[in-house]
Amino acid sequence: MSGNQPFRRIAIAGDGLPAALAAAYLAKACGPAGTEVVVISARETGQTGDVVARPDMLRFNAELGIDPVTLCKQGIASPLFAVEVQGGAGPVLLPFAPAGIANNGVDFHHYWLRATQNGLANQLADYSLPLAFHEAKRGLAFESAASFKMPFGLRLDRAAYAQSLVNAAMGFGVLGTGGALDGILASDSAEWPLRITIADSEIGADFVVDVTSDGAAATALGRRQSGWTNRCLWIAGDCNIPGIELFRLQRAVSRFASLVPTHESVAADSAEFNRIYFAEEQRITDMACLIEGDEAAMRARPALARKIDVFSACGRIPSEDYEVFQPCEWLAALMAQGYLPKRPERLAERLPEAELHTWLGNLRTQVVELQKQIEAAA
Amino acid sequence: MSGAGSAKRVKQVVVIGGGTAGWMTAAGLASMLGSTGLKITLIESDAIGIVGVGEATLPHIKLFNDTIGVDEAEFMAATSATFKLGIEFVDWARKGDSYIHPFGEFGLANQGVPFHQYWSKMRNDPDVGPLDEYSLPVVACRKGKFQRPSDDPRSVLSTYRYAYQFDALQYAPFMRKHGEARGVTRIEGKVTGVHQDSESGDITSVTLEDGQQIAGDLFVDCTGFFGLLIEKALETGYESWSDFLPCDRAVAVPCESAGPLLPYTRATADKAGWRWRIPLQHRTGNGHVYSSGFTSDDAAQQALVDNLDGKLLADPRILRFATGKRRKLWNRNCIAIGLSGGFLEPLESTSIYLIQEGITKLLELFPDTSDFTVEAEEYNRKMDLEFERIRDFLILHYHATERDDSDFWNYMRTMKVPASLTEKMELFRASGRIASYDHGLFLVPSWIAVLLGQRIEPTGYDWRVDQLDADEIRRHLAGLRTHMDQAASGMDDHGEFLSTNGLAMSAA
């Protein structure tokens, strides 16, 4: 193999929604180059319930030809403006868009904080359109949600969405082996670098993407942690924050597809993949830790401790490279844990006091009116 | 967990030093926070000269100027400014080489695949030409053309930004006028004493030669390399990067303009450093940055004078510097902005950018008087990141070279560089990919320009490129190259643009 010779076969180890998502995307991306994508799975997980797609999943689905409008009309999906996470001290709502609007480059919560210091009684959530929509008694149709030019995700029926992905995967030519993974070996054979045992048969592959919950293929190849090593990519999606399972899968397979499927793949590519993969993992763990609220555990995480300290001091939320969550989500999580800035950003004081109160009053009125309109709509 | 409402306001900021950094800081703070009751006092002495850094800038300065209400035409006329679309690097990887680091994109991405990957596959095709020819700002630079970018994202004219080249000695007075009009109080005087709180160590006031005592809540040190507050008083310490960037001197001299007014700065590699050429409306700024370990002051000065393209207008002056940064740019209640905070040679015109970032981050984290610790740590973390990522980018220019014609270049070519840079070079060499970050000044197109310009050629390319037929790519490239050429040809001559748009320097 030489040059940009594409992989002949990528095996996906896993089942259910993760396997369907990985297979569909890789087949769509790599199929035109002649790469065959095979799913090695026999077990039906039978997972039911809902799964959350964060806002950036809309574009990913569009790439696969999965139309969110159709999903919503079929009752498989509905627009989602925030997710609820069970934390150590109760549920925490993470909105996908900020409360209020920024003014002269200063985030809204600084203005709100300034007003509360002067006696305003309203909560920050009172100015949040995403939270108003989230708590409305009726959901919004996709087109209505899109009309607000505000990021939103989808709540999806897991089984039905998985079936949509399976349909997409089949359309892109994904094959199933019809048997469960029994073993996998790295091979020195010139024919196939990986030999995969399935029941009584064996197939070869150039690469394996492991989306099983326990890393069955990766551990069989001697891997102890997720990420990309040699000819195996193990994508771990465990996280109690809704939306992160699909986020991790989507980011990993799309980044992998842009980096690899050729025999020219080199250590620099996997190092680059892992650099970003693990940075994102750190950001997710930071958020999970904050929501859990264990003080000692939070202090042990420097980037999280910095977020808490800087926010408490002046209301700004420091960002790292490869943030996963929006500043509005961090703001909600920090405030849910009781952190409150001791002062707003000084730049927020540029707005005269009278204008500030008029502006906040107008915003609050708009939020209330829109919420009423939604609830009144059939 | 603190409650809201305990803030103690900063009422008085004292800026020491009135050069580029001092007046940018004072004008920036006054414009953005003057209406909140903040008083800004700037102390400077006419007896102390200014270094006048940053004749060449980056596009970010336009945002700064716009934010604080600077009128572009007024500013350009007052500082004899010209427009700048990029930086030309001559003789860096090999003698005879020339490439331009543009303030804009290369080509257009296709189906999520960066343009340079298509070019990379086809680059040995004789009809394809260098990547430069697919960047509108580069083509415009080569033709001496300029036009303000379009706001229409569908237009190729929206694929670049611009900066300025201006007379730094005129910029500080311009910013002074702007700052004083917004309430900055200027005090003429030389600081002879710095007083600190005996318990906290914070600076409480400074004493001037005439006995005046100026108190403040927050002090900004803009005293240049001297670091009157940050180093002489607070003994903050300095982190030297001279192993990576051994140039430690510069000789500067203006000369008469010659030839057409070019919309770019030129950096020409020399035997022990490099020479700059910055075309202004009324003259050309020139300088030679060099390492005293590899050449003498006299030889460096001679190399500069020998290569001027116009008549000398003043005596050459030598600056001495140590590349690196303060261990803390914000220490106690003192923030070092400009040369007092650190110095990176002006190879990529980053001096004024770093001043601007210092001011912007200070505004974002503007503290109260109760405790500066958290704000200072965050400020220092962010500024450290800015300095370090610029440092890596600068090292790349020196290290990725084939030059072996002097001890200086042999040292630079073979030295050990930061791991972060090595990884970036290896990834690009392997597949033409750029390891990007969310934070840091230089974005992907900048890295592509310099990596390729320094002759780091990818051995592979993005496999998705092969999904397009080679003939189709060839046709696409040819069409795009023609489009770039036509778009640049349709722009105005740079000099004419200045004179016909009311941007020419004041007659006075």
mmCIF file of N, CA, C and O in Angstrom, chain A residues 262-337:
data_model
loop_
_atom_site.group_PDB
_atom_site.id
_atom_site.type_symbol
_atom_site.label_atom_id
_atom_site.label_comp_id
_atom_site.label_asym_id
_atom_site.label_seq_id
_atom_site.Cartn_x
_atom_site.Cartn_y
_atom_site.Cartn_z
ATOM 1 N N THR A 262 -6.592 6.235 5.234
ATOM 2 C CA THR A 262 -5.615 5.800 4.245
ATOM 3 C C THR A 262 -4.480 5.090 4.957
ATOM 4 O O THR A 262 -4.290 5.240 6.158
ATOM 5 N N HIS A 263 -3.733 4.353 4.172
ATOM 6 C CA HIS A 263 -2.595 3.642 4.741
ATOM 7 C C HIS A 263 -1.442 4.580 5.034
ATOM 8 O O HIS A 263 -0.440 4.169 5.580
ATOM 9 N N GLU A 264 -1.590 5.835 4.627
ATOM 10 C CA GLU A 264 -0.540 6.804 4.913
ATOM 11 C C GLU A 264 -0.679 7.362 6.326
ATOM 12 O O GLU A 264 0.100 8.193 6.746
ATOM 13 N N SER A 265 -1.694 6.918 7.046
ATOM 14 C CA SER A 265 -1.937 7.424 8.390
ATOM 15 C C SER A 265 -0.677 7.249 9.230
ATOM 16 O O SER A 265 -0.078 6.191 9.239
ATOM 17 N N VAL A 266 -0.314 8.296 9.918
ATOM 18 C CA VAL A 266 0.930 8.250 10.660
ATOM 19 C C VAL A 266 0.689 8.650 12.104
ATOM 20 O O VAL A 266 -0.405 9.086 12.468
ATOM 21 N N ALA A 267 1.732 8.486 12.884
ATOM 22 C CA ALA A 267 1.609 8.785 14.313
ATOM 23 C C ALA A 267 1.151 10.221 14.544
ATOM 24 O O ALA A 267 0.414 10.490 15.492
ATOM 25 N N ALA A 268 1.590 11.138 13.690
ATOM 26 C CA ALA A 268 1.215 12.550 13.886
ATOM 27 C C ALA A 268 -0.297 12.726 13.823
ATOM 28 O O ALA A 268 -0.864 13.545 14.548
ATOM 29 N N ASP A 269 -0.976 11.943 12.958
ATOM 30 C CA ASP A 269 -2.430 12.052 12.848
ATOM 31 C C ASP A 269 -3.125 11.585 14.120
ATOM 32 O O ASP A 269 -4.039 12.238 14.623
ATOM 33 N N SER A 270 -2.708 10.426 14.625
ATOM 34 C CA SER A 270 -3.367 9.914 15.829
ATOM 35 C C SER A 270 -3.041 10.807 17.019
ATOM 36 O O SER A 270 -3.886 11.024 17.898
ATOM 37 N N ALA A 271 -1.827 11.338 17.066
ATOM 38 C CA ALA A 271 -1.473 12.243 18.168
ATOM 39 C C ALA A 271 -2.359 13.485 18.125
ATOM 40 O O ALA A 271 -2.828 13.963 19.162
ATOM 41 N N GLU A 272 -2.605 13.986 16.931
ATOM 42 C CA GLU A 272 -3.446 15.171 16.790
ATOM 43 C C GLU A 272 -4.889 14.849 17.190
ATOM 44 O O GLU A 272 -5.546 15.631 17.883
ATOM 45 N N PHE A 273 -5.370 13.681 16.761
ATOM 46 C CA PHE A 273 -6.724 13.263 17.129
ATOM 47 C C PHE A 273 -6.833 13.186 18.658
ATOM 48 O O PHE A 273 -7.757 13.741 19.251
ATOM 49 N N ASN A 274 -5.896 12.500 19.271
ATOM 50 C CA ASN A 274 -5.961 12.288 20.722
ATOM 51 C C ASN A 274 -5.816 13.595 21.497
ATOM 52 O O ASN A 274 -6.435 13.775 22.544
ATOM 53 N N ARG A 275 -5.003 14.496 20.987
ATOM 54 C CA ARG A 275 -4.820 15.788 21.657
ATOM 55 C C ARG A 275 -6.168 16.487 21.841
ATOM 56 O O ARG A 275 -6.501 16.959 22.928
ATOM 57 N N ILE A 276 -6.960 16.501 20.786
ATOM 58 C CA ILE A 276 -8.247 17.198 20.857
ATOM 59 C C ILE A 276 -9.281 16.345 21.609
ATOM 60 O O ILE A 276 -10.056 16.853 22.415
ATOM 61 N N TYR A 277 -9.259 15.037 21.337
ATOM 62 C CA TYR A 277 -10.213 14.115 21.968
ATOM 63 C C TYR A 277 -10.104 14.195 23.496
ATOM 64 O O TYR A 277 -11.102 14.311 24.210
ATOM 65 N N PHE A 278 -8.870 14.162 23.997
ATOM 66 C CA PHE A 278 -8.705 14.175 25.449
ATOM 67 C C PHE A 278 -8.927 15.568 26.037
ATOM 68 O O PHE A 278 -9.354 15.697 27.182
ATOM 69 N N ALA A 279 -8.641 16.599 25.258
ATOM 70 C CA ALA A 279 -8.930 17.957 25.743
ATOM 71 C C ALA A 279 -10.442 18.114 25.921
ATOM 72 O O ALA A 279 -10.909 18.653 26.935
ATOM 73 N N GLU A 280 -11.202 17.629 24.953
ATOM 74 C CA GLU A 280 -12.673 17.713 25.074
ATOM 75 C C GLU A 280 -13.157 16.875 26.257
ATOM 76 O O GLU A 280 -14.082 17.274 26.971
ATOM 77 N N GLU A 281 -12.535 15.733 26.445
ATOM 78 C CA GLU A 281 -12.923 14.861 27.571
ATOM 79 C C GLU A 281 -12.713 15.594 28.902
ATOM 80 O O GLU A 281 -13.531 15.488 29.825
ATOM 81 N N GLN A 282 -11.621 16.341 28.989
ATOM 82 C CA GLN A 282 -11.358 17.102 30.217
ATOM 83 C C GLN A 282 -12.440 18.150 30.457
ATOM 84 O O GLN A 282 -12.886 18.356 31.581
ATOM 85 N N ARG A 283 -12.868 18.790 29.389
ATOM 86 C CA ARG A 283 -13.891 19.835 29.546
ATOM 87 C C ARG A 283 -15.224 19.211 29.987
ATOM 88 O O ARG A 283 -15.947 19.778 30.782
ATOM 89 N N ILE A 284 -15.524 18.037 29.445
ATOM 90 C CA ILE A 284 -16.764 17.351 29.833
ATOM 91 C C ILE A 284 -16.688 16.917 31.294
ATOM 92 O O ILE A 284 -17.645 17.087 32.064
ATOM 93 N N THR A 285 -15.543 16.390 31.688
ATOM 94 C CA THR A 285 -15.387 15.949 33.077
ATOM 95 C C THR A 285 -15.472 17.150 34.021
ATOM 96 O O THR A 285 -16.030 17.043 35.120
ATOM 97 N N ASP A 286 -14.926 18.289 33.586
ATOM 98 C CA ASP A 286 -15.040 19.514 34.401
ATOM 99 C C ASP A 286 -16.513 19.842 34.657
ATOM 100 O O ASP A 286 -16.907 20.137 35.788
ATOM 101 N N MET A 287 -17.320 19.796 33.603
ATOM 102 C CA MET A 287 -18.736 20.143 33.753
ATOM 103 C C MET A 287 -19.452 19.124 34.646
ATOM 104 O O MET A 287 -20.236 19.502 35.532
ATOM 105 N N ALA A 288 -19.180 17.852 34.422
ATOM 106 C CA ALA A 288 -19.827 16.809 35.236
ATOM 107 C C ALA A 288 -19.461 16.990 36.703
ATOM 108 O O ALA A 288 -20.305 16.849 37.601
ATOM 109 N N CYS A 289 -18.227 17.342 36.942
ATOM 110 C CA CYS A 289 -17.740 17.531 38.308
ATOM 111 C C CYS A 289 -18.414 18.752 38.953
ATOM 112 O O CYS A 289 -18.813 18.703 40.113
ATOM 113 N N LEU A 290 -18.561 19.803 38.195
ATOM 114 C CA LEU A 290 -19.218 21.013 38.715
ATOM 115 C C LEU A 290 -20.672 20.712 39.072
ATOM 116 O O LEU A 290 -21.164 21.118 40.130
ATOM 117 N N ILE A 291 -21.338 19.987 38.205
ATOM 118 C CA ILE A 291 -22.752 19.690 38.459
ATOM 119 C C ILE A 291 -22.896 18.777 39.676
ATOM 120 O O ILE A 291 -23.818 18.922 40.470
ATOM 121 N N GLU A 292 -21.949 17.891 39.848
ATOM 122 C CA GLU A 292 -21.988 16.999 41.006
ATOM 123 C C GLU A 292 -21.766 17.793 42.287
ATOM 124 O O GLU A 292 -22.360 17.510 43.323
ATOM 125 N N GLY A 293 -20.893 18.815 42.200
ATOM 126 C CA GLY A 293 -20.770 19.761 43.314
ATOM 127 C C GLY A 293 -19.871 19.338 44.458
ATOM 128 O O GLY A 293 -19.939 19.935 45.535
ATOM 129 N N ASP A 294 -19.014 18.361 44.242
ATOM 130 C CA ASP A 294 -18.087 17.945 45.305
ATOM 131 C C ASP A 294 -16.910 18.933 45.332
ATOM 132 O O ASP A 294 -16.103 18.971 44.407
ATOM 133 N N GLU A 295 -16.840 19.715 46.392
ATOM 134 C CA GLU A 295 -15.860 20.808 46.482
ATOM 135 C C GLU A 295 -14.422 20.311 46.281
ATOM 136 O O GLU A 295 -13.650 20.904 45.529
ATOM 137 N N ALA A 296 -14.078 19.230 46.945
ATOM 138 C CA ALA A 296 -12.695 18.743 46.862
ATOM 139 C C ALA A 296 -12.369 18.286 45.444
ATOM 140 O O ALA A 296 -11.284 18.558 44.911
ATOM 141 N N ALA A 297 -13.331 17.598 44.836
ATOM 142 C CA ALA A 297 -13.102 17.114 43.470
ATOM 143 C C ALA A 297 -12.970 18.291 42.497
ATOM 144 O O ALA A 297 -12.145 18.276 41.584
ATOM 145 N N MET A 298 -13.751 19.334 42.726
ATOM 146 C CA MET A 298 -13.682 20.508 41.840
ATOM 147 C C MET A 298 -12.334 21.205 41.982
ATOM 148 O O MET A 298 -11.743 21.649 41.008
ATOM 149 N N ARG A 299 -11.866 21.311 43.201
ATOM 150 C CA ARG A 299 -10.586 21.987 43.446
ATOM 151 C C ARG A 299 -9.421 21.216 42.824
ATOM 152 O O ARG A 299 -8.367 21.778 42.552
ATOM 153 N N ALA A 300 -9.612 19.931 42.642
ATOM 154 C CA ALA A 300 -8.534 19.102 42.081
ATOM 155 C C ALA A 300 -8.423 19.263 40.565
ATOM 156 O O ALA A 300 -7.522 18.701 39.952
ATOM 157 N N ARG A 301 -9.341 19.991 39.982
ATOM 158 C CA ARG A 301 -9.328 20.172 38.531
ATOM 159 C C ARG A 301 -9.007 21.646 38.228
ATOM 160 O O ARG A 301 -9.883 22.514 38.366
ATOM 161 N N PRO A 302 -7.769 21.931 37.815
ATOM 162 C CA PRO A 302 -7.319 23.331 37.699
ATOM 163 C C PRO A 302 -8.197 24.198 36.800
ATOM 164 O O PRO A 302 -8.517 25.342 37.166
ATOM 165 N N ALA A 303 -8.589 23.686 35.640
ATOM 166 C CA ALA A 303 -9.377 24.522 34.732
ATOM 167 C C ALA A 303 -10.747 24.828 35.332
ATOM 168 O O ALA A 303 -11.279 25.933 35.164
ATOM 169 N N LEU A 304 -11.317 23.864 36.027
ATOM 170 C CA LEU A 304 -12.616 24.080 36.668
ATOM 171 C C LEU A 304 -12.475 25.040 37.842
ATOM 172 O O LEU A 304 -13.294 25.960 38.011
ATOM 173 N N ALA A 305 -11.441 24.824 38.647
ATOM 174 C CA ALA A 305 -11.217 25.723 39.797
ATOM 175 C C ALA A 305 -11.048 27.158 39.305
ATOM 176 O O ALA A 305 -11.546 28.107 39.924
ATOM 177 N N ARG A 306 -10.369 27.304 38.166
ATOM 178 C CA ARG A 306 -10.168 28.645 37.602
ATOM 179 C C ARG A 306 -11.508 29.254 37.181
ATOM 180 O O ARG A 306 -11.776 30.430 37.413
ATOM 181 N N LYS A 307 -12.355 28.437 36.557
ATOM 182 C CA LYS A 307 -13.672 28.949 36.145
ATOM 183 C C LYS A 307 -14.439 29.459 37.369
ATOM 184 O O LYS A 307 -15.046 30.534 37.337
ATOM 185 N N ILE A 308 -14.408 28.666 38.429
ATOM 186 C CA ILE A 308 -15.146 29.046 39.649
ATOM 187 C C ILE A 308 -14.566 30.333 40.237
ATOM 188 O O ILE A 308 -15.305 31.266 40.575
ATOM 189 N N ASP A 309 -13.265 30.389 40.331
ATOM 190 C CA ASP A 309 -12.634 31.536 40.989
ATOM 191 C C ASP A 309 -12.819 32.832 40.194
ATOM 192 O O ASP A 309 -13.138 33.877 40.765
ATOM 193 N N VAL A 310 -12.585 32.754 38.890
ATOM 194 C CA VAL A 310 -12.691 33.977 38.076
ATOM 195 C C VAL A 310 -14.149 34.423 38.016
ATOM 196 O O VAL A 310 -14.451 35.622 38.128
ATOM 197 N N PHE A 311 -15.053 33.461 37.867
ATOM 198 C CA PHE A 311 -16.473 33.823 37.831
ATOM 199 C C PHE A 311 -16.885 34.471 39.156
ATOM 200 O O PHE A 311 -17.566 35.498 39.174
ATOM 201 N N SER A 312 -16.471 33.886 40.245
ATOM 202 C CA SER A 312 -16.842 34.436 41.554
ATOM 203 C C SER A 312 -16.267 35.837 41.748
ATOM 204 O O SER A 312 -16.883 36.689 42.377
ATOM 205 N N ALA A 313 -15.090 36.062 41.194
ATOM 206 C CA ALA A 313 -14.443 37.363 41.388
ATOM 207 C C ALA A 313 -15.071 38.448 40.528
ATOM 208 O O ALA A 313 -15.328 39.553 41.007
ATOM 209 N N CYS A 314 -15.296 38.137 39.243
ATOM 210 C CA CYS A 314 -15.706 39.241 38.362
ATOM 211 C C CYS A 314 -16.745 38.846 37.309
ATOM 212 O O CYS A 314 -17.027 39.640 36.412
ATOM 213 N N GLY A 315 -17.274 37.645 37.405
ATOM 214 C CA GLY A 315 -18.376 37.271 36.510
ATOM 215 C C GLY A 315 -17.951 36.772 35.144
ATOM 216 O O GLY A 315 -18.796 36.391 34.339
ATOM 217 N N ARG A 316 -16.656 36.777 34.845
ATOM 218 C CA ARG A 316 -16.209 36.238 33.549
ATOM 219 C C ARG A 316 -15.974 34.747 33.688
ATOM 220 O O ARG A 316 -15.653 34.245 34.763
ATOM 221 N N ILE A 317 -16.135 34.044 32.574
ATOM 222 C CA ILE A 317 -15.943 32.587 32.594
ATOM 223 C C ILE A 317 -14.782 32.266 31.672
ATOM 224 O O ILE A 317 -14.916 32.349 30.446
ATOM 225 N N PRO A 318 -13.635 31.933 32.224
ATOM 226 C CA PRO A 318 -12.461 31.684 31.378
ATOM 227 C C PRO A 318 -12.667 30.469 30.483
ATOM 228 O O PRO A 318 -13.249 29.472 30.924
ATOM 229 N N SER A 319 -12.230 30.579 29.268
ATOM 230 C CA SER A 319 -12.377 29.434 28.369
ATOM 231 C C SER A 319 -11.017 28.799 28.101
ATOM 232 O O SER A 319 -9.981 29.455 28.182
ATOM 233 N N GLU A 320 -11.074 27.515 27.810
ATOM 234 C CA GLU A 320 -9.874 26.747 27.473
ATOM 235 C C GLU A 320 -9.924 26.456 25.971
ATOM 236 O O GLU A 320 -10.940 26.681 25.312
ATOM 237 N N ASP A 321 -8.862 25.873 25.455
ATOM 238 C CA ASP A 321 -8.925 25.352 24.091
ATOM 239 C C ASP A 321 -9.918 24.186 24.075
ATOM 240 O O ASP A 321 -9.982 23.406 25.018
ATOM 241 N N TYR A 322 -10.672 24.077 23.015
ATOM 242 C CA TYR A 322 -11.605 22.956 22.794
ATOM 243 C C TYR A 322 -12.685 22.848 23.870
ATOM 244 O O TYR A 322 -12.915 21.791 24.445
ATOM 245 N N GLU A 323 -13.337 23.954 24.141
ATOM 246 C CA GLU A 323 -14.493 23.903 25.021
ATOM 247 C C GLU A 323 -15.598 23.094 24.350
ATOM 248 O O GLU A 323 -15.758 23.137 23.127
ATOM 249 N N VAL A 324 -16.362 22.375 25.134
ATOM 250 C CA VAL A 324 -17.496 21.609 24.625
ATOM 251 C C VAL A 324 -18.794 22.377 24.901
ATOM 252 O O VAL A 324 -19.689 22.440 24.064
ATOM 253 N N PHE A 325 -18.862 22.967 26.081
ATOM 254 C CA PHE A 325 -20.094 23.651 26.502
ATOM 255 C C PHE A 325 -20.011 25.155 26.224
ATOM 256 O O PHE A 325 -18.938 25.756 26.301
ATOM 257 N N GLN A 326 -21.156 25.716 25.921
ATOM 258 C CA GLN A 326 -21.240 27.149 25.677
ATOM 259 C C GLN A 326 -21.087 27.912 27.002
ATOM 260 O O GLN A 326 -21.428 27.371 28.062
ATOM 261 N N PRO A 327 -20.635 29.168 26.933
ATOM 262 C CA PRO A 327 -20.538 29.966 28.169
ATOM 263 C C PRO A 327 -21.868 30.014 28.939
ATOM 264 O O PRO A 327 -21.872 30.022 30.166
ATOM 265 N N CYS A 328 -22.991 30.014 28.199
ATOM 266 C CA CYS A 328 -24.287 30.069 28.903
ATOM 267 C C CYS A 328 -24.540 28.808 29.724
ATOM 268 O O CYS A 328 -25.211 28.850 30.767
ATOM 269 N N GLU A 329 -23.987 27.683 29.267
ATOM 270 C CA GLU A 329 -24.150 26.439 30.038
ATOM 271 C C GLU A 329 -23.284 26.480 31.302
ATOM 272 O O GLU A 329 -23.707 26.071 32.382
ATOM 273 N N TRP A 330 -22.057 26.995 31.149
ATOM 274 C CA TRP A 330 -21.193 27.130 32.327
ATOM 275 C C TRP A 330 -21.818 28.097 33.328
ATOM 276 O O TRP A 330 -21.800 27.858 34.542
ATOM 277 N N LEU A 331 -22.373 29.175 32.809
ATOM 278 C CA LEU A 331 -22.996 30.167 33.689
ATOM 279 C C LEU A 331 -24.122 29.523 34.499
ATOM 280 O O LEU A 331 -24.216 29.707 35.720
ATOM 281 N N ALA A 332 -24.965 28.757 33.811
ATOM 282 C CA ALA A 332 -26.087 28.107 34.494
ATOM 283 C C ALA A 332 -25.586 27.128 35.549
ATOM 284 O O ALA A 332 -26.116 27.055 36.671
ATOM 285 N N ALA A 333 -24.563 26.351 35.195
ATOM 286 C CA ALA A 333 -24.048 25.349 36.142
ATOM 287 C C ALA A 333 -23.386 26.020 37.341
ATOM 288 O O ALA A 333 -23.567 25.579 38.490
ATOM 289 N N LEU A 334 -22.639 27.075 37.094
ATOM 290 C CA LEU A 334 -21.973 27.783 38.205
ATOM 291 C C LEU A 334 -23.007 28.385 39.151
ATOM 292 O O LEU A 334 -22.903 28.260 40.381
ATOM 293 N N MET A 335 -24.027 29.012 38.571
ATOM 294 C CA MET A 335 -25.034 29.644 39.420
ATOM 295 C C MET A 335 -25.885 28.605 40.148
ATOM 296 O O MET A 335 -26.308 28.819 41.285
ATOM 297 N N ALA A 336 -26.088 27.462 39.503
ATOM 298 C CA ALA A 336 -26.854 26.394 40.154
ATOM 299 C C ALA A 336 -26.127 25.869 41.385
ATOM 300 O O ALA A 336 -26.750 25.385 42.336
ATOM 301 N N GLN A 337 -24.799 25.983 41.380
ATOM 302 C CA GLN A 337 -24.033 25.542 42.547
ATOM 303 C C GLN A 337 -23.895 26.647 43.586
ATOM 304 O O GLN A 337 -23.187 26.489 44.586
#
